[in-house]
Coordinates of C-alpha atoms and ligand atoms in Angstrom, one line a residue:
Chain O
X370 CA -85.4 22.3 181.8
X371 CA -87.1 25.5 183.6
X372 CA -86.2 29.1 183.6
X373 CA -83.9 30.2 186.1
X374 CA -85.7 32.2 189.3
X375 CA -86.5 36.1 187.8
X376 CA -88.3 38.6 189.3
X377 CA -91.8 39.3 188.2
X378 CA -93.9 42.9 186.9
X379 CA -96.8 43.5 186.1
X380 CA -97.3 46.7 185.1
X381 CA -100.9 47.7 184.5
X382 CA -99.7 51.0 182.2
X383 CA -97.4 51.2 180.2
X384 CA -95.9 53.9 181.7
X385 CA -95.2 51.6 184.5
X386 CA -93.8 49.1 182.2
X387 CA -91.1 51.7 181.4
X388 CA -90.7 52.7 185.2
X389 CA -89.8 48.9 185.8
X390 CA -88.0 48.6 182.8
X391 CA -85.7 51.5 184.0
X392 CA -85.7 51.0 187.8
X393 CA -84.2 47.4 186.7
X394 CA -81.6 48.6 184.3
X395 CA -80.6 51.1 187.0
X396 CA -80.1 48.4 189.9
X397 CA -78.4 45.4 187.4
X398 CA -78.6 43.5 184.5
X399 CA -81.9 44.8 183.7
X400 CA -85.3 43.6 182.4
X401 CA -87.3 41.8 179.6
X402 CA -90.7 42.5 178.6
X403 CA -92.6 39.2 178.3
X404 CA -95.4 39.3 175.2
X405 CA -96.5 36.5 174.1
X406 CA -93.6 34.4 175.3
X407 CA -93.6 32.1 172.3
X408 CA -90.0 33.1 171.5
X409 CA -89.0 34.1 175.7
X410 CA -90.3 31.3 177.6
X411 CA -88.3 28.9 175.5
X412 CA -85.4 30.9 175.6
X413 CA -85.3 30.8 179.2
X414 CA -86.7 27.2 179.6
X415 CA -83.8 25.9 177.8
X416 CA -81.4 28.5 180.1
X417 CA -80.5 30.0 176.7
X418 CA -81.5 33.2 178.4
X419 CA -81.8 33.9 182.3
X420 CA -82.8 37.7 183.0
X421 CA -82.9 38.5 186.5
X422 CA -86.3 40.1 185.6
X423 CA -90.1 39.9 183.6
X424 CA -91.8 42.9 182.7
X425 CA -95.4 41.3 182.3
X426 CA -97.2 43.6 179.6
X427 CA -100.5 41.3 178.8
X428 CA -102.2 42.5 182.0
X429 CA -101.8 46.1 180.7
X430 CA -105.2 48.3 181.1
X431 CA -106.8 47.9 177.7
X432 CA -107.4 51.5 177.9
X433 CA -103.8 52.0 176.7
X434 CA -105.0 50.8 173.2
X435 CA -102.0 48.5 173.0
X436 CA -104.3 45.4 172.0
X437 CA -105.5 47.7 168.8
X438 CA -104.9 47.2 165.0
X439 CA -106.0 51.0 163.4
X440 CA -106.3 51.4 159.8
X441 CA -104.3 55.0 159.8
X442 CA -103.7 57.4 156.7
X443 CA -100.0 56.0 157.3
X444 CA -100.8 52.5 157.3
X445 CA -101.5 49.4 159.5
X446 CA -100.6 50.3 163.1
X447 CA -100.6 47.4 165.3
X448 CA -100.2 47.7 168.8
X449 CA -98.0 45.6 170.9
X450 CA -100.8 43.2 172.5
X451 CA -101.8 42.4 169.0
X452 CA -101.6 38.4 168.5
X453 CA -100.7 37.3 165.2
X454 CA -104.0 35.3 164.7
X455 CA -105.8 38.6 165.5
X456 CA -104.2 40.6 163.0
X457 CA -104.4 37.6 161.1
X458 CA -107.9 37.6 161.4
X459 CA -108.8 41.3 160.6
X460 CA -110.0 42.5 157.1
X461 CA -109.4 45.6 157.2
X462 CA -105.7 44.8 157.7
X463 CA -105.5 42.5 154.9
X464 CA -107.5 45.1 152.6
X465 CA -105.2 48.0 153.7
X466 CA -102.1 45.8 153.4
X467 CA -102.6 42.4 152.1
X468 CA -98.6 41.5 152.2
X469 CA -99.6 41.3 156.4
X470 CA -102.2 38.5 155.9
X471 CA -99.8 36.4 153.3
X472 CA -96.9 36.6 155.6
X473 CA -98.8 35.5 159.0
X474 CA -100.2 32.4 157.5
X475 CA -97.0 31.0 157.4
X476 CA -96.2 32.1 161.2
X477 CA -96.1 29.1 163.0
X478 CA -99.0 27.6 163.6
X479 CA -102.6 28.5 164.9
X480 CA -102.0 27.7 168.6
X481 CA -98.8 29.6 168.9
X482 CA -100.2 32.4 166.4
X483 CA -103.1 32.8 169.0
X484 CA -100.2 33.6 172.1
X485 CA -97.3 35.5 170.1
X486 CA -97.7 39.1 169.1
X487 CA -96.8 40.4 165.9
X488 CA -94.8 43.3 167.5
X489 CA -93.0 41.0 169.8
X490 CA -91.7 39.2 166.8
X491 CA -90.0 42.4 164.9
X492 CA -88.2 43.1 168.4
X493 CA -87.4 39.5 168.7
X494 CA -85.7 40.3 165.3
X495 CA -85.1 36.9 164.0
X496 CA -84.1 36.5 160.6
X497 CA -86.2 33.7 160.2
X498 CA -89.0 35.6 160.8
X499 CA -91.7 36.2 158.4
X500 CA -92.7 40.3 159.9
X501 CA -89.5 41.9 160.1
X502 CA -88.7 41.2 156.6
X503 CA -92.2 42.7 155.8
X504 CA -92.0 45.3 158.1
X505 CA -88.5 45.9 156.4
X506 CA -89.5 45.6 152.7
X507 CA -93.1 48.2 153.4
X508 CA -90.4 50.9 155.2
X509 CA -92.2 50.4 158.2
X510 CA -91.6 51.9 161.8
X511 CA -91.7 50.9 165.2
X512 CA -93.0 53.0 167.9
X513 CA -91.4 52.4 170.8
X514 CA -91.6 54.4 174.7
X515 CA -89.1 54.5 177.9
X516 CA -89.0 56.7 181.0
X517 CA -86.9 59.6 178.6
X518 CA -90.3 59.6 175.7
X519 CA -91.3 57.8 173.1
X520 CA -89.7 57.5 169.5
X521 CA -90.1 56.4 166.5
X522 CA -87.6 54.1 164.6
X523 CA -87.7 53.1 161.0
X524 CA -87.2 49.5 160.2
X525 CA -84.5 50.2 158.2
X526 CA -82.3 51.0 161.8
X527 CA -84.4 48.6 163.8
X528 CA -82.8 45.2 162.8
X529 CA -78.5 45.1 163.9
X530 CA -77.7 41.7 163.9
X531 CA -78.8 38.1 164.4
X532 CA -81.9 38.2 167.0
X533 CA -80.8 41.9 167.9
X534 CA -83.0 44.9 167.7
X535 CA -81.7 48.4 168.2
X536 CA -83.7 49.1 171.0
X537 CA -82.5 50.0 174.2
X538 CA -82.7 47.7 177.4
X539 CA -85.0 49.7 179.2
X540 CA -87.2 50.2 176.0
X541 CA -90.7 49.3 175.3
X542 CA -92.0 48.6 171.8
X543 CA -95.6 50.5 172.0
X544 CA -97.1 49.3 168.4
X545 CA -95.6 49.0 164.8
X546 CA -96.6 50.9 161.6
X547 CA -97.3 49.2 158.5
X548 CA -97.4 51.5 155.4
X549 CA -100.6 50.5 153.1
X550 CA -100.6 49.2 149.8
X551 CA -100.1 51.9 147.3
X552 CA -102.6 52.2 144.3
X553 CA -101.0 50.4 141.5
X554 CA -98.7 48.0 144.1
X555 CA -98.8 44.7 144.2
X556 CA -97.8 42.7 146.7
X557 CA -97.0 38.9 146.9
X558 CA -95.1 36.7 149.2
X559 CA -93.5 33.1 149.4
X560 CA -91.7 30.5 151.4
X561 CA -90.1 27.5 151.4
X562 CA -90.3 25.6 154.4
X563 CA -89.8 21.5 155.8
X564 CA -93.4 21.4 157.0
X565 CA -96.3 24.2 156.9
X566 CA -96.1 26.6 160.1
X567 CA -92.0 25.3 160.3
X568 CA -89.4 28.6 160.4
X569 CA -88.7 29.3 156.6
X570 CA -85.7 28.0 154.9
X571 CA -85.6 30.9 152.4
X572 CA -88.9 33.6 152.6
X573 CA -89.4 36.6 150.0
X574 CA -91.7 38.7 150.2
X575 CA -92.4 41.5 146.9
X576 CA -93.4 44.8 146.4
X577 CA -94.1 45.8 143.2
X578 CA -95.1 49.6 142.1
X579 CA -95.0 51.8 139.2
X580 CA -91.4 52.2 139.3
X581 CA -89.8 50.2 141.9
X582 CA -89.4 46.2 142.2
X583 CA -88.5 45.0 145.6
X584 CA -88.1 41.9 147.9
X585 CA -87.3 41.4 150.8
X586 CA -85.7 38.2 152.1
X587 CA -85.9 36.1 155.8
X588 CA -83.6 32.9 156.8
X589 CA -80.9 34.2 154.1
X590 CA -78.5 36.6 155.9
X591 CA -78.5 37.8 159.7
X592 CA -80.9 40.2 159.5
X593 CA -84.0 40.7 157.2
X594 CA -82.4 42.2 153.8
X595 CA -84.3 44.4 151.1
X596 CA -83.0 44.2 147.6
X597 CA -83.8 46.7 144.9
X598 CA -84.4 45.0 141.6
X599 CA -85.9 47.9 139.7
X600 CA -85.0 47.4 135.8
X601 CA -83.7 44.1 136.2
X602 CA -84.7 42.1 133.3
X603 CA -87.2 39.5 134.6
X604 CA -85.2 36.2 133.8
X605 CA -82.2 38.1 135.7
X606 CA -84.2 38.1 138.9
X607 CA -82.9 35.6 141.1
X608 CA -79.2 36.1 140.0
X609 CA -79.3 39.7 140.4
X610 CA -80.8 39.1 144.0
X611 CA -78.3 36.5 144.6
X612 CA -75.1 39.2 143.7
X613 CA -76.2 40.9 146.7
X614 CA -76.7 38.3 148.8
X615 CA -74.9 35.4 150.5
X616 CA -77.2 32.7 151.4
X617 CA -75.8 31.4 154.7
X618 CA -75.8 26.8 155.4
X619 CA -76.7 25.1 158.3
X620 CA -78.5 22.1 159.6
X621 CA -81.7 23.1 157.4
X622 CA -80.1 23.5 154.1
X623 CA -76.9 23.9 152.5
X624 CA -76.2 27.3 150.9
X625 CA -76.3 26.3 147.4
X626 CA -79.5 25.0 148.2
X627 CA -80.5 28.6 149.7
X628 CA -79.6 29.9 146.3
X629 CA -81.2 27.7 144.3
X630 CA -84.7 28.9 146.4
X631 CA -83.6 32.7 145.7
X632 CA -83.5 32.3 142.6
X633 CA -87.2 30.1 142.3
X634 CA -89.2 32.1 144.7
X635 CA -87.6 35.5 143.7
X636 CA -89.0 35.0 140.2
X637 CA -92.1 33.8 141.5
X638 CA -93.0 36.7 143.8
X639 CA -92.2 39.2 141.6
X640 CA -94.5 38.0 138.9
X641 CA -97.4 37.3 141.1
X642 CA -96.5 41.0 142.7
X643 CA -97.2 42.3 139.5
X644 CA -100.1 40.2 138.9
X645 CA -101.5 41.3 141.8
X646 CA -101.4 45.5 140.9
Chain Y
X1315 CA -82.3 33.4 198.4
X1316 CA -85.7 31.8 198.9
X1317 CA -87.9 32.6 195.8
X1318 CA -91.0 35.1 196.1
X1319 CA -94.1 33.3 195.6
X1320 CA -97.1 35.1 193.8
X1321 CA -100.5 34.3 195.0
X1322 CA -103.4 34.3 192.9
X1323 CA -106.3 32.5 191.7
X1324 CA -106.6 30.4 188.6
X1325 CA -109.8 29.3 187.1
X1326 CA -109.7 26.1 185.5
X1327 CA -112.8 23.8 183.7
X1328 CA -114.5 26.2 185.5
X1329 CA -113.1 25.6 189.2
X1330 CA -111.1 28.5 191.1
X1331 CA -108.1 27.3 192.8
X1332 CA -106.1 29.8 195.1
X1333 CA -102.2 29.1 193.8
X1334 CA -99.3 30.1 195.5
X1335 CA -96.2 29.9 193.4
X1336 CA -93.0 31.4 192.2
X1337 CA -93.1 33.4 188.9
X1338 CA -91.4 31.1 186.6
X1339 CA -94.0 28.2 187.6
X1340 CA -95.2 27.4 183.7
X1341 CA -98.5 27.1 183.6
X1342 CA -98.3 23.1 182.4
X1343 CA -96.1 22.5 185.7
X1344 CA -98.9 24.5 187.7
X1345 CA -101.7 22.0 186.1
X1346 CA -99.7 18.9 186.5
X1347 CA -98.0 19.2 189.8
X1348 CA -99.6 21.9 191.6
X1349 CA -103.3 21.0 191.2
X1350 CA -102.9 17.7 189.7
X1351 CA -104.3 17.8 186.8
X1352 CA -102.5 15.1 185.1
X1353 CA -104.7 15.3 181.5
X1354 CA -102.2 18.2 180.4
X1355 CA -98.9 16.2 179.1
X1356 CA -95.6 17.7 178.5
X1357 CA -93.4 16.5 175.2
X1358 CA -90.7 19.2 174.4
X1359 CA -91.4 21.8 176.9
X1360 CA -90.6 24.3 173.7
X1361 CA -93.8 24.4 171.9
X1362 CA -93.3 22.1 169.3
X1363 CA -95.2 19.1 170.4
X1364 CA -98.8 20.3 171.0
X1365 CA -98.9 17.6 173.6
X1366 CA -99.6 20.3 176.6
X1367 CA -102.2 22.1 174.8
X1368 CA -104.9 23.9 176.9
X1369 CA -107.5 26.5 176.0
X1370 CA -107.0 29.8 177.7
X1371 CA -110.3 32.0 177.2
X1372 CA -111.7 29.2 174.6
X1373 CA -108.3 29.4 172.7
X1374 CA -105.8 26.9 172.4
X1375 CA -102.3 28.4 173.4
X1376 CA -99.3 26.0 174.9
X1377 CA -99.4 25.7 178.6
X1378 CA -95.4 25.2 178.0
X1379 CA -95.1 28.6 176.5
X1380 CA -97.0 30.4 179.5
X1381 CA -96.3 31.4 182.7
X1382 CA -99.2 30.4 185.4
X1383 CA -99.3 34.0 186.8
X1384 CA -100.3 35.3 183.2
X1385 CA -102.9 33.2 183.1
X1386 CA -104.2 35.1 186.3
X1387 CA -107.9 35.9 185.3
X1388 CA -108.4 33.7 182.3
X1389 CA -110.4 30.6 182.0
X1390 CA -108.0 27.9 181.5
X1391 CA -110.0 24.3 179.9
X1392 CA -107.5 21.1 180.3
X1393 CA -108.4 18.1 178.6
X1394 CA -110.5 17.2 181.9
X1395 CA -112.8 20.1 180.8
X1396 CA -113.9 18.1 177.7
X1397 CA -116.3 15.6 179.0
X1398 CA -119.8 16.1 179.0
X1399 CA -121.7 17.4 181.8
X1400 CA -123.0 13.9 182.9
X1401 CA -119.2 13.0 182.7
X1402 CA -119.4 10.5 179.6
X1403 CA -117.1 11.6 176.8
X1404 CA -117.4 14.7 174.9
X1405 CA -117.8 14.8 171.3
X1406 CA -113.9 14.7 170.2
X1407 CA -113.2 12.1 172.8
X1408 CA -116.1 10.0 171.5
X1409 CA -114.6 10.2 167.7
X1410 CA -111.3 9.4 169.1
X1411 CA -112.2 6.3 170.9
X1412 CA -114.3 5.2 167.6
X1413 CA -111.4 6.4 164.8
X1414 CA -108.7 4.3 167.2
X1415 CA -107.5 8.1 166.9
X1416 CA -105.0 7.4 169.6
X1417 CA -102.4 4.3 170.2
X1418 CA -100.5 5.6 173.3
X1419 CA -102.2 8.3 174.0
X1420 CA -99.3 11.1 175.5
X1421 CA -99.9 13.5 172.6
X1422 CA -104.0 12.9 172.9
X1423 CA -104.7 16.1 175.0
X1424 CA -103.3 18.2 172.7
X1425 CA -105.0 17.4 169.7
X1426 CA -108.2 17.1 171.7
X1427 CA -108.2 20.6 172.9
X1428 CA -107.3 22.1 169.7
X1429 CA -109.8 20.0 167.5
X1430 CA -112.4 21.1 170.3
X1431 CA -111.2 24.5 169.7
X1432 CA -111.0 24.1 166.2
X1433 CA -114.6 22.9 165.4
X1434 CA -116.4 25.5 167.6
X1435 CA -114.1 28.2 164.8
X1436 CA -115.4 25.8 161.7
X1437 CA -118.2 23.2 162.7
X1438 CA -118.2 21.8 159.3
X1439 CA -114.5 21.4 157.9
X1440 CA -113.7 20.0 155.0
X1441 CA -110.9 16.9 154.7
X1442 CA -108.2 19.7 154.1
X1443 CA -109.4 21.9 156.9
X1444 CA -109.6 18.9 159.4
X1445 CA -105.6 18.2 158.8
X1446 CA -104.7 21.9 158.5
X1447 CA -106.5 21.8 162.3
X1448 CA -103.9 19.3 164.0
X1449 CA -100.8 20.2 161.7
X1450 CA -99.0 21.8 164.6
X1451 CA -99.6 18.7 166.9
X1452 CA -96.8 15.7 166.5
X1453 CA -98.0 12.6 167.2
X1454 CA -95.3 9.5 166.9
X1455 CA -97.6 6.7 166.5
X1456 CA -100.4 6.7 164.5
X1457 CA -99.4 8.1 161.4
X1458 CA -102.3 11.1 161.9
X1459 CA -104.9 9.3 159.7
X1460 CA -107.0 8.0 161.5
X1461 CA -106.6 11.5 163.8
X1462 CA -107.6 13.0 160.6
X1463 CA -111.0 11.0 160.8
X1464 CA -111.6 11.6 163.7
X1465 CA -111.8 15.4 163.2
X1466 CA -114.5 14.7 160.9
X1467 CA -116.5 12.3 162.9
X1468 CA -116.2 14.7 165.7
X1469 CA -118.0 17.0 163.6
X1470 CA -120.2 14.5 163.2
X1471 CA -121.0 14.1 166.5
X1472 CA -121.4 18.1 167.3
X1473 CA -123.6 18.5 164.4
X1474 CA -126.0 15.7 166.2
X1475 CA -126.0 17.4 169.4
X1476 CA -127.1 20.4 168.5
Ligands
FAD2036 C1 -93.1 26.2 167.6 C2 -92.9 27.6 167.2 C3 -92.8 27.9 165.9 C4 -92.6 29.2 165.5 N1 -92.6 29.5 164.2 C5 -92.4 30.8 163.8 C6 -92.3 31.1 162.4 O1 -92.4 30.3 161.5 N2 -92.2 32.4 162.1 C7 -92.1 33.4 163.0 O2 -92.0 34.6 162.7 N3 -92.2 33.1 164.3 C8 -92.3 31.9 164.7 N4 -92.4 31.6 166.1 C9 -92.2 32.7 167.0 C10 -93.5 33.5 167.3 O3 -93.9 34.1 166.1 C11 -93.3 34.5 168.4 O4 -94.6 34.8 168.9 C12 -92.6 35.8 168.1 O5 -91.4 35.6 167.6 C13 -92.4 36.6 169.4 O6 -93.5 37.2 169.8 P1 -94.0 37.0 171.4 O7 -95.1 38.0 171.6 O8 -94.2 35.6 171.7 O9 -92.7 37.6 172.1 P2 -91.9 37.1 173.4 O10 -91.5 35.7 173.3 O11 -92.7 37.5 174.6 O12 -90.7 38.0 173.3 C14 -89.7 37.9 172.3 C15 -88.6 38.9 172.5 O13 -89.0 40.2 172.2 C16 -89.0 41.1 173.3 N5 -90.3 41.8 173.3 C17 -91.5 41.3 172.9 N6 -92.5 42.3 173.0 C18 -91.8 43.4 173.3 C19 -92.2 44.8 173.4 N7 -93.5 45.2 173.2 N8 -91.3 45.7 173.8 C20 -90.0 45.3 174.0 N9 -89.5 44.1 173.8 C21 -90.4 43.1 173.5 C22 -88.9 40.2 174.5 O14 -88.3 40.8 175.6 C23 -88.1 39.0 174.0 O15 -86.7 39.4 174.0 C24 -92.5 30.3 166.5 C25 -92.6 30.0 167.8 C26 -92.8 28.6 168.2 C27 -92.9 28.3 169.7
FES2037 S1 -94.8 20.4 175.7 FE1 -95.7 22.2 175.1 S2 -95.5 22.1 173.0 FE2 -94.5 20.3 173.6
FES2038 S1 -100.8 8.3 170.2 FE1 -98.7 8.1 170.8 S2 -97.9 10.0 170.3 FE2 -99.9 10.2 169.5

């Protein structure tokens, strides 16, 4: 099928992304912003989604710094033009936080890596998702900008619900922050998946400092979940994970089967988090 | 309502055509139907398949995943881009035609872009890299090995021309 007529921005700042972004929120239904379209364009082909208007952002001026990854004292900012295979690619991302580069290998594949932005995928806020779990279990932020300013939101009030953000309809995400590696973390990350590059059927991803064990889970709950397991006994790991969670079935696996790759790939990532300190 | 039409130009294997569509034209429908340029084939039209698989800028992206007035101001390089100058076949297509790399053909263009793509980022892959290079291509008839092969005969065949 093909997406439904829309009508079509292009803003070239992103100031006037947010201008159309509001002026279409005012007069209707209002807007979406159109990235990389790996997660959009199929939406709409398939009439899952028909929004009576685009808001192009990849013709943006590059002036606006949107297409940059900066190493800052905070951590990895990456700006909302960044493609996955670029930040992918970038070694002084992976040395400043090496949990990015572990997660985005399992993003897809190459050709859709080389389209779909990294920031476009933690507003698309699928559970499946490999970043917003990261982006979750690091205590990341997301910057994001409309006509009233800009803000700054903390992953842990960025993901609401199944493929749900909590940003407004008229708001642009502008770049996201990851924090670094601490000295002394360790970081380590794991999925299970049908085929290489296929959406996960239970991710974890650890974090692992002097004295805190995390993880952080994707394709197990609605949303990306973080679970403390500080002072849990290490042959306790997965069950202790699994108390607080409640692996969901569906066509991809059944839910005991869901547990069963908790517990594995909990114990897993954990150890190799520490090995990695 | 009639639908607004966007004019633009879009530069394809090198050739600017003048385009005058409506927004939600993807960019495989602009190849195929408005220009003609059959090469590119569509499979899922959700970017599973691979089968549409252009270059945009010298990278491969899915033509199904793209709008054609995004691609406004890249260079866009169909499977009809891949020949040689002197129009006999380019390196990949060579190695495909001697590895029987193909049986019907529809998913072809996709894995010849990519591997194109692919060997101009690593010239000299190994028999792992060569299959990581096409795993997110489907093919549903040859079973991929002799694909495989032909990645590394197209290497093969680059390394000679050079
Ligand atoms: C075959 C296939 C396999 C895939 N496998 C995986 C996988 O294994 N793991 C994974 O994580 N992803 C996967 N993806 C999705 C891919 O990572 C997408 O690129 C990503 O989810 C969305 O990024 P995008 O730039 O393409 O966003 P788009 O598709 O352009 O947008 C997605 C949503 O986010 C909104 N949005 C995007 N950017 C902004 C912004 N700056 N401000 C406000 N709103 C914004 C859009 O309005 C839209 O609602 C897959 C996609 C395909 C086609
Ligand atoms: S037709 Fe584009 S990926 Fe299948
Ligand atoms: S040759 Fe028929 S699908 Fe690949």
């Amino acid at each position: 099928m093909k997406p439904a007529p829309f009508r079509y921005h292009r803003p070239s700042t992103p100031a006037e992304a947010c201008e159309a972004l509001a002026a279409e929120l005012r007069d209707g239904a209002g807007a979406k912003v159109l990235a990389g379209g790996q997660s959009l364009v199929p939406l709409l082909s398939m009439r899952l989604a028909s929004p009576p208007a685009l808001v192009d952002i990849n013709h943006l001026d590059p002036a606006a710094g949107l297409a940059a990854i900066e190493i800052r004292p905070e951590g990895v900012h990456v700006g909302a033009l960044v493609r996955h295979a670029d930040l992918l690619a970038s070694e002084e991302a992976r040395l400043a936080q090496p949990l990015l580069a572990q997660a985005l290998a399992h993003v897809a594949h190459p050709t859709i890596r080389n389209r779909g932005t990294s920031v476009g995928s933690i507003v698309h806020a699928d559970s499946a998702a490999e970043l917003p779990a990261v982006l979750a279990l690091l205590g990341g932020s997301l910057d994001v900008g409309s006509v009233r300013g800009t803000r700054t939101v903390p992953a842990e009030e960025l993901f609401v619900g199944p493929l749900e953000s909590s940003l407004a309809p008229d708001e642009l995400a502008l770049g996201a922050t990851f924090p670094a590696l601490a000295d002394g973390a360790g970081v380590a990350f794991a999925e299970v998946a049908r085929r290489h590059g296929d959406y996960a059927l239970v991710g974890v991803a650890a974090l692992v400092s002097n004295d805190t064990v995390k993880a952080a889970y994707l394709s197990v709950s609605d949303v990306p979940t973080v679970i403390d397991l500080t002072d849990v006994p290490d042959d306790d790991l997965g069950e202790a994970a699994l108390s607080r969670l409640d692996p969901i079935g569906d066509i991809h696996a059944t839910a005991d089967y869901r547990a069963q790759l908790v517990r594995v790939l909990t114990a897993k990532v954990v150890r190799e988090a520490r090995k990695a300190r | 309502m009639s639908e607004d039409l966007h004019e633009f130009a879009l530069t394809v294997n090198g050739v600017t055509h003048d385009l005058a569509v409506p927004a939600r034209r993807l960019l495989s429908d602009a190849l195929r139907h408005d220009l003609g340029l059959t090469g590119t084939h569509v499979g899922c039209e959700h970017g599973v398949c691979g089968a549409c698989t252009v270059l945009l800028d010298g990278r491969p992206v899915r033509s199904c995943l793209m709008f054609a007035v995004t691609a406004q101001g890249a260079e866009v390089t169909t499977v009809e881009g891949l020949a040689n100058d002197d129009d006999s076949l380019g390196p990949v297509q060579q190695a495909f035609a001697e590895c029987h790399g193909l049986q019907c053909g529809f998913c072809t263009p996709g894995f010849l872009t990519t591997i194109t793509a692919g060997l101009r980022d690593n010239p000299t892959p190994t028999h792992e890299q060569a299959r990581d290079m096409i795993a997110g291509n489907l093919c549903r008839c040859t079973g991929y090995q002799n694909i495989v092969k032909a990645v590394e005969r197209a290497a093969e065949l680059s390394g000679e021309q050079r």
